[in-house]
Amino acid sequence: MRYMLDTNICVHLMKAHPPEVLARLLQLDHGDAVMSIITYAELRVGLEGLGATRAQNERALHLLTRDILVLPFDEAAAERYGIQRAAVRDRRRDALDRLIAAHAASLGLTLITNNEADFRDYPGLKVENWVQ
């Protein structure tokens, strides 16, 4: 494992757009990229509001999770969350983003996102943008 995919990157992969994201993923060995159960939960919420495209998006999520391992949020991630929450007191930051950041940092993984600003200042977190 080397990378944890943020929710927005998973959405890009499900839509196969922009093509740079899928191209970058295909350069990796199987198992090098994972997603947090927090990201999976966010993706499930997104499916709930869909009407006509729900079945298509449900299938895309199924295909994505067939290839991308979904990791549970464990005690080490919870400990890292406490550290990061104490270090970054900006209450405007999204709680789920904080959990995803903690999960990636606890595993020493680089978080892949195109919302780099959302993850600035988290201690021990490495961030990359595959959309640029």
Coordinates of C-alpha atoms in Angstrom, one line a residue:
M1 CA 0.0 0.0 0.0
R2 CA 1.3 3.4 -0.9
Y3 CA -1.8 5.6 -1.5
M4 CA -5.2 6.3 0.0
L5 CA -7.8 7.7 -2.4
D6 CA -9.9 10.6 -1.3
T7 CA -13.6 10.6 -2.1
N8 CA -13.3 13.1 -5.0
I9 CA -10.6 10.9 -6.6
C10 CA -12.9 7.8 -6.3
V11 CA -15.7 9.8 -8.0
H12 CA -13.3 10.7 -10.8
L13 CA -12.5 7.0 -11.2
M14 CA -16.1 6.0 -11.2
K15 CA -16.8 8.5 -13.9
A16 CA -13.6 7.7 -15.8
H17 CA -13.0 11.5 -16.0
P18 CA -10.6 13.2 -16.0
P19 CA -8.5 10.4 -17.8
E20 CA -5.3 11.4 -15.9
V21 CA -6.6 9.9 -12.7
L22 CA -7.3 6.5 -14.2
A23 CA -4.0 6.6 -16.1
R24 CA -2.1 7.2 -12.9
L25 CA -3.9 4.4 -11.1
L26 CA -3.1 2.0 -13.9
Q27 CA 0.6 2.7 -13.4
L28 CA 0.5 1.2 -9.9
D29 CA 0.7 -2.4 -8.8
H30 CA -2.5 -4.0 -7.6
G31 CA -2.9 -3.1 -3.9
D32 CA -0.9 0.1 -4.0
A33 CA -4.0 2.2 -3.8
V34 CA -6.7 1.8 -1.1
M35 CA -9.7 3.7 0.2
S36 CA -10.9 4.4 3.7
I37 CA -14.2 3.0 4.9
I38 CA -15.0 6.7 5.5
T39 CA -14.6 7.4 1.8
Y40 CA -16.8 4.4 1.0
A41 CA -19.5 5.7 3.4
E42 CA -19.4 9.1 1.6
L43 CA -19.7 7.4 -1.8
R44 CA -22.7 5.4 -0.5
V45 CA -24.4 8.6 0.7
G46 CA -23.9 10.1 -2.8
L47 CA -25.7 7.1 -4.3
E48 CA -28.8 7.7 -2.2
G49 CA -29.7 10.9 -3.9
L50 CA -29.5 9.6 -7.4
G51 CA -32.5 8.7 -9.5
A52 CA -32.1 7.5 -13.1
T53 CA -28.3 7.1 -12.8
R54 CA -28.2 5.2 -9.5
A55 CA -27.9 1.7 -11.0
Q56 CA -25.1 2.9 -13.2
N57 CA -23.2 4.5 -10.3
E58 CA -23.9 1.6 -8.1
R59 CA -22.2 -0.7 -10.7
A60 CA -19.3 1.8 -11.0
L61 CA -18.8 1.7 -7.2
H62 CA -18.9 -2.1 -7.2
L63 CA -16.3 -2.2 -9.9
L64 CA -14.1 0.3 -8.0
T65 CA -14.2 -1.6 -4.7
R66 CA -13.5 -4.9 -6.5
D67 CA -10.1 -3.4 -7.4
I68 CA -9.5 -1.0 -4.6
L69 CA -9.3 -2.4 -1.1
V70 CA -11.6 -0.7 1.5
L71 CA -9.8 -0.4 4.8
P72 CA -11.5 -0.3 8.2
F73 CA -10.9 2.7 10.5
D74 CA -8.9 1.3 13.4
E75 CA -7.4 2.3 16.7
A76 CA -4.2 3.7 15.2
A77 CA -6.4 5.9 12.9
A78 CA -8.4 7.1 15.9
E79 CA -5.2 8.0 17.8
R80 CA -3.9 9.9 14.7
Y81 CA -7.3 11.7 14.5
G82 CA -6.9 12.9 18.1
I83 CA -3.4 14.3 17.3
Q84 CA -4.6 16.0 14.1
R85 CA -7.7 17.4 15.7
A86 CA -5.7 18.9 18.5
A87 CA -3.1 20.4 16.0
V88 CA -5.6 21.9 13.6
R89 CA -8.5 23.6 15.4
D90 CA -10.1 25.1 12.3
R91 CA -13.8 24.2 12.9
R92 CA -14.7 24.9 9.3
R93 CA -13.0 21.8 8.1
D94 CA -15.1 18.8 7.2
A95 CA -15.2 16.1 9.9
L96 CA -15.1 13.3 7.3
D97 CA -12.0 14.9 5.7
R98 CA -10.4 15.0 9.1
L99 CA -11.1 11.2 9.5
I100 CA -9.8 10.4 6.1
A101 CA -6.6 12.4 6.7
A102 CA -6.0 10.6 10.0
H103 CA -6.6 7.2 8.4
A104 CA -4.0 7.9 5.7
A105 CA -1.5 9.3 8.1
S106 CA -1.9 6.5 10.5
L107 CA -0.9 4.0 7.8
G108 CA 1.9 6.2 6.4
L109 CA 0.1 6.5 3.1
T110 CA 0.0 9.5 0.7
L111 CA -3.5 10.9 0.4
I112 CA -4.6 11.4 -3.3
T113 CA -7.0 14.3 -3.6
N114 CA -7.7 17.2 -5.9
N115 CA -8.8 19.3 -2.8
E116 CA -5.3 19.8 -1.4
A117 CA -6.4 22.9 0.5
D118 CA -8.8 20.8 2.6
F119 CA -5.9 18.7 3.9
R120 CA -3.2 21.4 4.5
D121 CA -1.5 21.5 7.9
Y122 CA -2.3 18.0 9.1
P123 CA 0.8 16.7 10.9
G124 CA 2.3 13.6 9.2
L125 CA 0.0 13.7 6.2
K126 CA 1.5 13.5 2.7
V127 CA -0.8 14.7 -0.1
E128 CA -0.7 14.4 -3.9
N129 CA -3.0 15.7 -6.7
W130 CA -3.4 13.4 -9.7
V131 CA -5.8 15.8 -11.5
Q132 CA -3.2 18.4 -12.2

